[in-house]
Short mmCIF file of N, CA and C in Angstrom, two decimals:
data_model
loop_
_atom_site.label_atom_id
_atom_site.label_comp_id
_atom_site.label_asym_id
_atom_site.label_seq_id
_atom_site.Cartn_x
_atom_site.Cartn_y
_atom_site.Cartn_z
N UNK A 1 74.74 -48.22 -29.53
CA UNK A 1 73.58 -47.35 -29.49
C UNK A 1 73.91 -46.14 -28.63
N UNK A 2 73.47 -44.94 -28.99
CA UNK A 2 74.11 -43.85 -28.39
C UNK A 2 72.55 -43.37 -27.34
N UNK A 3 72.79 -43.12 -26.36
CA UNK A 3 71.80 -43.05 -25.25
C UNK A 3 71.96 -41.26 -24.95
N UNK A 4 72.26 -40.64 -25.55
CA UNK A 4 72.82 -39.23 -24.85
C UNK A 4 71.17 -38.00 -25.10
N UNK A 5 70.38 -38.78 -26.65
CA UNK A 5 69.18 -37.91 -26.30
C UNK A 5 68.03 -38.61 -25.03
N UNK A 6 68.34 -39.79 -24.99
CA UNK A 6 67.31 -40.26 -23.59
C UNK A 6 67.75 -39.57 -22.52
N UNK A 7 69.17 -39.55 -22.31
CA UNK A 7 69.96 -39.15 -20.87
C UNK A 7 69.49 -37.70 -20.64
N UNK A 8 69.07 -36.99 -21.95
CA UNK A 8 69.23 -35.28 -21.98
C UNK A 8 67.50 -35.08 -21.31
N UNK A 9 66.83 -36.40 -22.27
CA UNK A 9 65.24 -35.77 -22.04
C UNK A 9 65.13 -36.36 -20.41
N UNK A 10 65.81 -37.18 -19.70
CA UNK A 10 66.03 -37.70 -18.76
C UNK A 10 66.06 -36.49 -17.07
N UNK A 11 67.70 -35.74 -17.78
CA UNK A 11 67.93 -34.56 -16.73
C UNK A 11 66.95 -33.34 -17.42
N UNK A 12 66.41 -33.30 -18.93
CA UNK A 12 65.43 -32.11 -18.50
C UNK A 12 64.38 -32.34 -17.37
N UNK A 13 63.43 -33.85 -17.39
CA UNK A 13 62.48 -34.35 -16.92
C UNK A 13 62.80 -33.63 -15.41
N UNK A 14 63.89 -34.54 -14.89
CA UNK A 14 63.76 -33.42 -13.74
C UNK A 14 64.33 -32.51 -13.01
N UNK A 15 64.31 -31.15 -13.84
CA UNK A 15 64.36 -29.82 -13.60
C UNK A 15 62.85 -29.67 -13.79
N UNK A 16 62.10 -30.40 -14.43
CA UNK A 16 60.76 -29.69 -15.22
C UNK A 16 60.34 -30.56 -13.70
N UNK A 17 60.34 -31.30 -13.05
CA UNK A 17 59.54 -32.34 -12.15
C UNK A 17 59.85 -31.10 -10.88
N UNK A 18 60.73 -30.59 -10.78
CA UNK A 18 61.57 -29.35 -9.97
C UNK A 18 60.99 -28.56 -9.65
N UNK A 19 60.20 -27.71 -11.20
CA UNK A 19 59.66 -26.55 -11.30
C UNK A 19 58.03 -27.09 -11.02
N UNK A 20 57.73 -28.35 -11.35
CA UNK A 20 56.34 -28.20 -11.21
C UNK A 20 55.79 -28.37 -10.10
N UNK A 21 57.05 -29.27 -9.41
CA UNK A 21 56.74 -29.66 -7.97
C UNK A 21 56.16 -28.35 -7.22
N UNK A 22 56.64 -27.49 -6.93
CA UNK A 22 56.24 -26.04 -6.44
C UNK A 22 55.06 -26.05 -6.97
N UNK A 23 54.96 -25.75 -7.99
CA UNK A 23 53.82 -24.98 -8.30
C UNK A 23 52.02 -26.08 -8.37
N UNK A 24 52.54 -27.39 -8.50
CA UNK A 24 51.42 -28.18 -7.94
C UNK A 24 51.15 -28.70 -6.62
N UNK A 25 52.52 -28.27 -5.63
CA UNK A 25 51.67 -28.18 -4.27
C UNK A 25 50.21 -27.76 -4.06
N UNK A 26 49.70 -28.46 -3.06
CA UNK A 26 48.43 -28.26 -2.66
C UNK A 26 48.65 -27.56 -1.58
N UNK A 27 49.80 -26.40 -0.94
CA UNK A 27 49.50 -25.43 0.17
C UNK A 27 50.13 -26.41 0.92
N UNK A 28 49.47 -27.16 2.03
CA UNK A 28 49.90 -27.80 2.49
C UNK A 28 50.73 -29.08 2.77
N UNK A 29 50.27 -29.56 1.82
CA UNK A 29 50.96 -30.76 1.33
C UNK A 29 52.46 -30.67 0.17
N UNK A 30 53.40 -31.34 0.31
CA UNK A 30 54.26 -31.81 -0.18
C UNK A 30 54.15 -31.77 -1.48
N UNK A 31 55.32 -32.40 -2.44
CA UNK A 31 54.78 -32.63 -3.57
C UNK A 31 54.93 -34.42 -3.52
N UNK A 32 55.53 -34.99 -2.78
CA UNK A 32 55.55 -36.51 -2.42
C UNK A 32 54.10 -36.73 -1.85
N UNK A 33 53.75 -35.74 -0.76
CA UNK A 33 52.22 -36.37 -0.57
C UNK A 33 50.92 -36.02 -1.35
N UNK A 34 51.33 -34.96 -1.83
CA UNK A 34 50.08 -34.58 -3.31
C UNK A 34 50.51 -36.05 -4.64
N UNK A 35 51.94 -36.55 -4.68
CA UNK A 35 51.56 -37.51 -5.78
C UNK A 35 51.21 -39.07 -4.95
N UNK A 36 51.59 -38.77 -3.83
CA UNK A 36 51.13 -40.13 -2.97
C UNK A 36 49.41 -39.91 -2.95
N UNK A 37 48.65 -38.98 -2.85
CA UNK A 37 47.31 -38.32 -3.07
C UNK A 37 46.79 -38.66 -3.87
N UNK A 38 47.62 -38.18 -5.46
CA UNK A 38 46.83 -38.96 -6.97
C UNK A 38 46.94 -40.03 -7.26
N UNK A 39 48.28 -40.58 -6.85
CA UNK A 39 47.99 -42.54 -6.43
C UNK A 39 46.85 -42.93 -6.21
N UNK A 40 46.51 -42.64 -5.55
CA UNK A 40 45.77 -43.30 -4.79
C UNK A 40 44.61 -42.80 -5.56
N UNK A 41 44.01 -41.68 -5.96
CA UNK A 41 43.29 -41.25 -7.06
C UNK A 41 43.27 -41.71 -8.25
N UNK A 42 44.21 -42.12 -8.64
CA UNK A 42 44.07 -42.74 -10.09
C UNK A 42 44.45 -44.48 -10.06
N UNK A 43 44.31 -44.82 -8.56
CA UNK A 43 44.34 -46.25 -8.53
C UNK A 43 43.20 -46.76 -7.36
N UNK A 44 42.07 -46.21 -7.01
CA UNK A 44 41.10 -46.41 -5.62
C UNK A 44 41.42 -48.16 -5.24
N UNK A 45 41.74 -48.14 -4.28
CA UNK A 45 41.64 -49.23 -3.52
C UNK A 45 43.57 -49.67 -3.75
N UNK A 46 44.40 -48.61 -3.96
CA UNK A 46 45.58 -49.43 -4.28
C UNK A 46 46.36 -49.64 -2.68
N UNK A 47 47.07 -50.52 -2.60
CA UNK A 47 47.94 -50.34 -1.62
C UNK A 47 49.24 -49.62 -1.26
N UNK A 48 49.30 -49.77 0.16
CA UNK A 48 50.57 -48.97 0.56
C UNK A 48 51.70 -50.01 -0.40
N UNK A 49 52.02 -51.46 -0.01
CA UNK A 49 52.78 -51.93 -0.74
C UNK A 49 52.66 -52.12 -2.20
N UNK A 50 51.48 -51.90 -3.11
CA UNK A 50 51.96 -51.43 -4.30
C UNK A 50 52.23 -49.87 -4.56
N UNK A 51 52.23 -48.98 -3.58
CA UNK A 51 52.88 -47.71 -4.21
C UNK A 51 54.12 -47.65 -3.86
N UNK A 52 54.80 -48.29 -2.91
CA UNK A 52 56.28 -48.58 -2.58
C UNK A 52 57.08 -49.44 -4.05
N UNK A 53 56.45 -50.26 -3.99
CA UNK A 53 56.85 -50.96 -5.33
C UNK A 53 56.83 -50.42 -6.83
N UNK A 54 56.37 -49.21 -6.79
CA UNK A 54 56.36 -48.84 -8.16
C UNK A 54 57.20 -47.11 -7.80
N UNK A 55 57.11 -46.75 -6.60
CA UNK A 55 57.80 -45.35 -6.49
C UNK A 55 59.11 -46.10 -5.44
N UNK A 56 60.10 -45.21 -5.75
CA UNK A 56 61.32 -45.54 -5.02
C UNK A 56 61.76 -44.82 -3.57
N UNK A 57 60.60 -45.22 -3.25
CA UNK A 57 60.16 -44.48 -1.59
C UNK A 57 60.26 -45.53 -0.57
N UNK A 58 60.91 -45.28 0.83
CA UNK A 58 60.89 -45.60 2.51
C UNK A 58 59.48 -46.11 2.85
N UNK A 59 59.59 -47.27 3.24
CA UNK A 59 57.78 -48.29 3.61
C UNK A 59 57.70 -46.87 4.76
N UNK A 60 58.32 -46.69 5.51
CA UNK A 60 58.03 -45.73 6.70
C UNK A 60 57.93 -44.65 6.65
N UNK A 61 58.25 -44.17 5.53
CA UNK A 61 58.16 -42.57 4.80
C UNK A 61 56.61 -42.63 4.36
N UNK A 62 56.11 -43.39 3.25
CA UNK A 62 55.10 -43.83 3.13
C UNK A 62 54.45 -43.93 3.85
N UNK A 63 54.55 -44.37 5.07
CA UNK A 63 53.07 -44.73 6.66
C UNK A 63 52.86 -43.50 6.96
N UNK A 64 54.13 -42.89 7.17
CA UNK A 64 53.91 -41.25 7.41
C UNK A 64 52.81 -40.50 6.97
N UNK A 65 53.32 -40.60 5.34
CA UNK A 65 52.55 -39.95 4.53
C UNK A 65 50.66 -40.30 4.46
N UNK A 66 50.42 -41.71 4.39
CA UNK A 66 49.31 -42.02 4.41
C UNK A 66 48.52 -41.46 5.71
N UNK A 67 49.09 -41.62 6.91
CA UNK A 67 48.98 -41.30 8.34
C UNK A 67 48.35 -39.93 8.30
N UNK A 68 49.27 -38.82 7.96
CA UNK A 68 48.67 -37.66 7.64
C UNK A 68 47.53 -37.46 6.42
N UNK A 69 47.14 -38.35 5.43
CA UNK A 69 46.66 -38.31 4.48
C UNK A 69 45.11 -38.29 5.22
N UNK A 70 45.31 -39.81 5.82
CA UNK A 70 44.17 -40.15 6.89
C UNK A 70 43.48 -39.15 7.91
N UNK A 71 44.47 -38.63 8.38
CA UNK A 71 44.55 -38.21 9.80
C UNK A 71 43.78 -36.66 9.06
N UNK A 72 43.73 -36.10 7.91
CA UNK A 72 43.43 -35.00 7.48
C UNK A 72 41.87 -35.05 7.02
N UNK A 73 41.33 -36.52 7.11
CA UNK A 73 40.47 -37.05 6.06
C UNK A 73 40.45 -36.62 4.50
N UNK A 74 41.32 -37.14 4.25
CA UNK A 74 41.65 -37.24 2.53
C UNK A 74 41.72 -38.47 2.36
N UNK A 75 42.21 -39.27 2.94
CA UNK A 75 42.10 -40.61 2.39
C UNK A 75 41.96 -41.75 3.94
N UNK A 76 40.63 -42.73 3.00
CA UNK A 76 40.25 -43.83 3.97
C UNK A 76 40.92 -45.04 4.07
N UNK A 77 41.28 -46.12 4.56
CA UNK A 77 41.70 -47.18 4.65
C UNK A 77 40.39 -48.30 4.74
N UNK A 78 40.39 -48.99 4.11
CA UNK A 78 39.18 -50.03 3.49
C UNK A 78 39.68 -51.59 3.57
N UNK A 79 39.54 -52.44 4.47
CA UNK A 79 39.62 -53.92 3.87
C UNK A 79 39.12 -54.43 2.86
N UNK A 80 40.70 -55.23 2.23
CA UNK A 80 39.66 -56.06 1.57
C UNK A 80 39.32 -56.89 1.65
N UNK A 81 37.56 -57.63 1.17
CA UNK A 81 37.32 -58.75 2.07
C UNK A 81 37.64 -59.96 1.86
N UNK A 82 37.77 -60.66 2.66
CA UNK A 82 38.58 -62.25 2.55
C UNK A 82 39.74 -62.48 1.75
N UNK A 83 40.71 -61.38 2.37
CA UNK A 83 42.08 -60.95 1.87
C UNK A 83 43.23 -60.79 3.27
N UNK A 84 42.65 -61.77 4.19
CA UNK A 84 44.04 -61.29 5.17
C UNK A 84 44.15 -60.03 5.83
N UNK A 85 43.04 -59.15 5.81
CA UNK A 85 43.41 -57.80 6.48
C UNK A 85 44.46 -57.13 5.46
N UNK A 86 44.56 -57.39 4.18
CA UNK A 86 44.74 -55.99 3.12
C UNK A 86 43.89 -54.98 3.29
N UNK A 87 44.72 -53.78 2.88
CA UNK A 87 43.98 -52.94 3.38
C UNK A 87 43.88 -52.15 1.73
N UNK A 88 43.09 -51.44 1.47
CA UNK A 88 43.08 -50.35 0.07
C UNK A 88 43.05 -49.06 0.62
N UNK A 89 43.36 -48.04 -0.09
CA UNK A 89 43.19 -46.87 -0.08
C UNK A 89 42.52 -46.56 -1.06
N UNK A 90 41.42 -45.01 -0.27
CA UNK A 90 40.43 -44.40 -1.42
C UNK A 90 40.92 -43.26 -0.69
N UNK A 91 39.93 -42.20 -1.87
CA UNK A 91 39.70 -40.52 -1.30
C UNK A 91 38.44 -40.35 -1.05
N UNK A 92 38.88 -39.72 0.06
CA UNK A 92 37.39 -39.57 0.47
C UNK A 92 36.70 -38.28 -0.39
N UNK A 93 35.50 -37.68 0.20
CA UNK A 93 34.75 -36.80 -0.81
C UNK A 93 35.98 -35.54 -0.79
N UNK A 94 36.29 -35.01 0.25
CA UNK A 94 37.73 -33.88 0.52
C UNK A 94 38.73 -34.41 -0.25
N UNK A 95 39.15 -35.56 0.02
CA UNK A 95 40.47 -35.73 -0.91
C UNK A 95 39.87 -35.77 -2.62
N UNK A 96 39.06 -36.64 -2.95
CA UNK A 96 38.40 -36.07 -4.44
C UNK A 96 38.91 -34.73 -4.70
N UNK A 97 38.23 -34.09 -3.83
CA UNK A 97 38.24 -32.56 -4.62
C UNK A 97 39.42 -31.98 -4.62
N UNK A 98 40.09 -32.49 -3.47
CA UNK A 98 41.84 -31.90 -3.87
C UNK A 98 42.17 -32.46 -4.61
N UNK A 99 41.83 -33.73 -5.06
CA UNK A 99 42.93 -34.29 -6.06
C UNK A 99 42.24 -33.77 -7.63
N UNK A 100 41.27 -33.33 -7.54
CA UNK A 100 40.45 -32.49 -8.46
C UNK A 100 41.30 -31.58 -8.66
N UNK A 101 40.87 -30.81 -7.75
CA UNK A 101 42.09 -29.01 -7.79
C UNK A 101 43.35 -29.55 -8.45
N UNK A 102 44.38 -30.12 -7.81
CA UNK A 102 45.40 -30.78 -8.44
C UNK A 102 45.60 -30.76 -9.64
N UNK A 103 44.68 -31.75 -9.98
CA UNK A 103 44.89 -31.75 -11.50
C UNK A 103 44.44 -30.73 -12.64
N UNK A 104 43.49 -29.81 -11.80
CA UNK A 104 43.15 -28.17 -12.60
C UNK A 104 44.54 -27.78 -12.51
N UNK A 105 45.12 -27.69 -11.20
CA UNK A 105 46.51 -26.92 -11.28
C UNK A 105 47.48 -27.08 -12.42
N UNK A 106 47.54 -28.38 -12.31
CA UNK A 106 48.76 -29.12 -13.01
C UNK A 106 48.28 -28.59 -14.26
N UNK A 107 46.73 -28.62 -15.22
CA UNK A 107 46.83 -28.08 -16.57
C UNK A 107 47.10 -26.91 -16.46
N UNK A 108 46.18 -26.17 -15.55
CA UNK A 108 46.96 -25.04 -15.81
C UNK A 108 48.69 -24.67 -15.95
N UNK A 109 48.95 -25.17 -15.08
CA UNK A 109 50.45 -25.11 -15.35
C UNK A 109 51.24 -25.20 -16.32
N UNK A 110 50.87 -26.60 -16.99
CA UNK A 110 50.92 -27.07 -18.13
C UNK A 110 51.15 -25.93 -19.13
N UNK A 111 49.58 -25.53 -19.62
CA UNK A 111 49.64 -24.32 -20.51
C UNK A 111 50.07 -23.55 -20.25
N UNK A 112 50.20 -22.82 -19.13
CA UNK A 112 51.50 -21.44 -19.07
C UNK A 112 52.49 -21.86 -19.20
N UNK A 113 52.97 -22.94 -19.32
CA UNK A 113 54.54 -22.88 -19.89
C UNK A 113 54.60 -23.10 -21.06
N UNK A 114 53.32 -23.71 -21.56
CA UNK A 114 53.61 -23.69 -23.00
C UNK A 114 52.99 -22.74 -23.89
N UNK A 115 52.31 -21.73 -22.96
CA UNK A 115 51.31 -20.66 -23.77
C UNK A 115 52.55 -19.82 -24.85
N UNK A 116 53.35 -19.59 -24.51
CA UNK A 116 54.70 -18.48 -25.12
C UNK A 116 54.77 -19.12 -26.83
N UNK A 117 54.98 -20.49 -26.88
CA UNK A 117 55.31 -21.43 -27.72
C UNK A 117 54.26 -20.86 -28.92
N UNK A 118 54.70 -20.56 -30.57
CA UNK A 118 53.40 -20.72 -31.52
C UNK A 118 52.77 -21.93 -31.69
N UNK A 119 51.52 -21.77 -31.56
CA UNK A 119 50.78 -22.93 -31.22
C UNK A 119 50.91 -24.60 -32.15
N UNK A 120 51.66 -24.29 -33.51
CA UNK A 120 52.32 -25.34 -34.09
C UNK A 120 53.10 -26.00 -32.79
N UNK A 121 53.86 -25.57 -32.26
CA UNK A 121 55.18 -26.17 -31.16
C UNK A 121 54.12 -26.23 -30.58
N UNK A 122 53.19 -26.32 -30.25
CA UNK A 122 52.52 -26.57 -28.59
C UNK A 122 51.74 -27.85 -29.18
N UNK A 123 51.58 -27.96 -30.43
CA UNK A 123 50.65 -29.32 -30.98
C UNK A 123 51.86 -29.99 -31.22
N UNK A 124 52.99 -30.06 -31.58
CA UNK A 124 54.02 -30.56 -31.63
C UNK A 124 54.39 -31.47 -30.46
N UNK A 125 54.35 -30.18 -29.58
CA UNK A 125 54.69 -30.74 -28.15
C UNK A 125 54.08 -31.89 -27.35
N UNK A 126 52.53 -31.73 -27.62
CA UNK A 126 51.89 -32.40 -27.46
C UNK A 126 51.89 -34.02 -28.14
N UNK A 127 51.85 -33.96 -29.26
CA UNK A 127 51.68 -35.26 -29.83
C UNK A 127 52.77 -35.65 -29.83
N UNK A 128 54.08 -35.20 -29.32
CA UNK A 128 55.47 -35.95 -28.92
C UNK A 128 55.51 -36.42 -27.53
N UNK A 129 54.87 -35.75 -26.93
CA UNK A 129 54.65 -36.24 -25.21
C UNK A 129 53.54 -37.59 -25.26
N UNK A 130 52.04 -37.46 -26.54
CA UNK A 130 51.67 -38.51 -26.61
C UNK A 130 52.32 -39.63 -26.93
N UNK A 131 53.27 -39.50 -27.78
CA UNK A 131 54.12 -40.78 -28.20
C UNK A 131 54.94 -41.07 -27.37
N UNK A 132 55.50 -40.22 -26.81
CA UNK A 132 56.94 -40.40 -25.65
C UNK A 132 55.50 -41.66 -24.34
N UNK A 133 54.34 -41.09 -24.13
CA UNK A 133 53.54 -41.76 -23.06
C UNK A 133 53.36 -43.25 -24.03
N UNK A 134 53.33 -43.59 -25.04
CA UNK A 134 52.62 -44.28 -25.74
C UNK A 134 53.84 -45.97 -25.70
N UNK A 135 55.18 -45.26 -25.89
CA UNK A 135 56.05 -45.83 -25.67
C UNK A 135 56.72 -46.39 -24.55
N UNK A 136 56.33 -45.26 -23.21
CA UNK A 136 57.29 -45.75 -21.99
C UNK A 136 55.87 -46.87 -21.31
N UNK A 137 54.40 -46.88 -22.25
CA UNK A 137 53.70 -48.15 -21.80
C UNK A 137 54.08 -49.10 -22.06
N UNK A 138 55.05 -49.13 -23.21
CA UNK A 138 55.43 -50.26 -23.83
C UNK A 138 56.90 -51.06 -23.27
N UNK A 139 57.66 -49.77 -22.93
CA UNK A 139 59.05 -50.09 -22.30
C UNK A 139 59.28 -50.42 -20.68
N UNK A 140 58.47 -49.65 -20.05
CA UNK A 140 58.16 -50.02 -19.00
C UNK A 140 56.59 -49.60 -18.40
N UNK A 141 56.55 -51.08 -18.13
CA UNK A 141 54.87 -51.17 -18.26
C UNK A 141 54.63 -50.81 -16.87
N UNK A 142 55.37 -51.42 -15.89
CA UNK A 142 55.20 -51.09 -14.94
C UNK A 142 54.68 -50.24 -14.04
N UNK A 143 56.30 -49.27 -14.18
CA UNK A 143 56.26 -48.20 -13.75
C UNK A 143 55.15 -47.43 -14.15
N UNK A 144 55.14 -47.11 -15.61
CA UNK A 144 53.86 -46.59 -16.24
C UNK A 144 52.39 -46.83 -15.71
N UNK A 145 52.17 -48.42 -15.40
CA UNK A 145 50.77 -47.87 -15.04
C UNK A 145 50.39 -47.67 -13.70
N UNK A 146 51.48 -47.40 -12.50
CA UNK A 146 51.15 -46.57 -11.83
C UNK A 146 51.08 -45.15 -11.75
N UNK A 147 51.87 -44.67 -12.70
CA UNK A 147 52.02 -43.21 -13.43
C UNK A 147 50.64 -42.63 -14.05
N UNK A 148 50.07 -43.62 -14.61
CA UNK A 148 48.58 -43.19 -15.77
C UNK A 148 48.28 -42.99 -15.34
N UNK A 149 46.89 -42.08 -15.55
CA UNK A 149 45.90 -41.30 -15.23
C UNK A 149 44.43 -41.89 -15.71
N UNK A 150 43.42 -41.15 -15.39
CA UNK A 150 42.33 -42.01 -15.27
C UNK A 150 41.87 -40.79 -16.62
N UNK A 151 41.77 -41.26 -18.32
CA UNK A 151 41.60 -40.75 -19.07
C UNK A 151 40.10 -41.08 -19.71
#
C-alpha cells in the first residue's frame, strides 16, 4: 500500500496548522493555550488528564497552561462529586466569549483562504474535508473526539 498521498496531506496539515496558528491567536494567548481553551470548550467538565491523553503534551506544561487559564478567569476548576477530588474544567462567562471570538476567527480565516478558489473548489473543498472528518472518526476515534467540535 503506498502511503505517500496521506504522508503529503500529513506535512501540508502542518504548514496549514503553522499559518493558522498565528492568525487564531487570541492576542494573548498562545496557540497551545487557545486550543487547550477550546478543549475545554468543546468538552465542559473535561480533565487535565484526559487532555494530556489525547494531545501529546508535558502533564506540567499543561498545569501551566490551565494555571494561567484560571488565574485569567477563563476557566474554573469544578469537583466532581463523589469522584475522589477529580476535578473538571469549564469556561467561565469570559472564557465563553473568547472561545466564541475564536471560533469567529478561525471561520473567518477559513474563508479567506479559500475566498480566491471558484466557488466549485471551495464546495469541493469542503465536502472533502467533510469526508476526510468523517473518516479519521472512524480511524481514529480517539484522537478525533477530542478534536470535534460542538456541531
Amino acid at each position: 500500500m503506498d502511503y505517500e498521498s496521506v504522508k503529503n496531506v500529513i506535512r501540508t496539515f502542518y504548514h496549514v496548522v503553522a499559518i493558522f496558528s498565528k492568525e487564531f491567536q487570541s492576542g494573548e494567548y498562545s496557540f497551545t493555550e487557545s486550543y487547550t481553551l477550546g478543549a475545554i470548550g468543546r468538552h465542559p467538565g473535561v480533565s487535565a488528564v484526559q487532555i494530556t491523553e489525547f494531545v501529546d503534551m508535558n502533564k506540567g506544561y499543561l498545569s501551566r497552561i490551565i494555571k494561567k487559564l484560571v488565574s485569567n478567569g477563563l476557566v474554573q476548576r469544578k469537583r466532581y462529586p463523589g469522584r475522589n477530588g477529580s476535578v473538571g474544567l469549564y469556561l467561565t462567562e469570559k472564557g465563553t466569549a473568547l472561545y466564541q471570538a475564536m471560533r469567529s476567527k478561525a471561520d473567518e480565516s477559513i474563508a479567506r483562504h479559500i475566498a480566491d478558489a471558484p466557488e466549485k473548489d471551495q464546495a469541493e473543498f469542503l465536502r472533502l474535508t467533510e469526508l476526510l472528518d468523517e473518516n479519521l472518526r472512524v480511524v481514529c476515534p480517539e484522537v478525533h473526539k477530542m478534536a470535534q467540535t460542538d456541531r
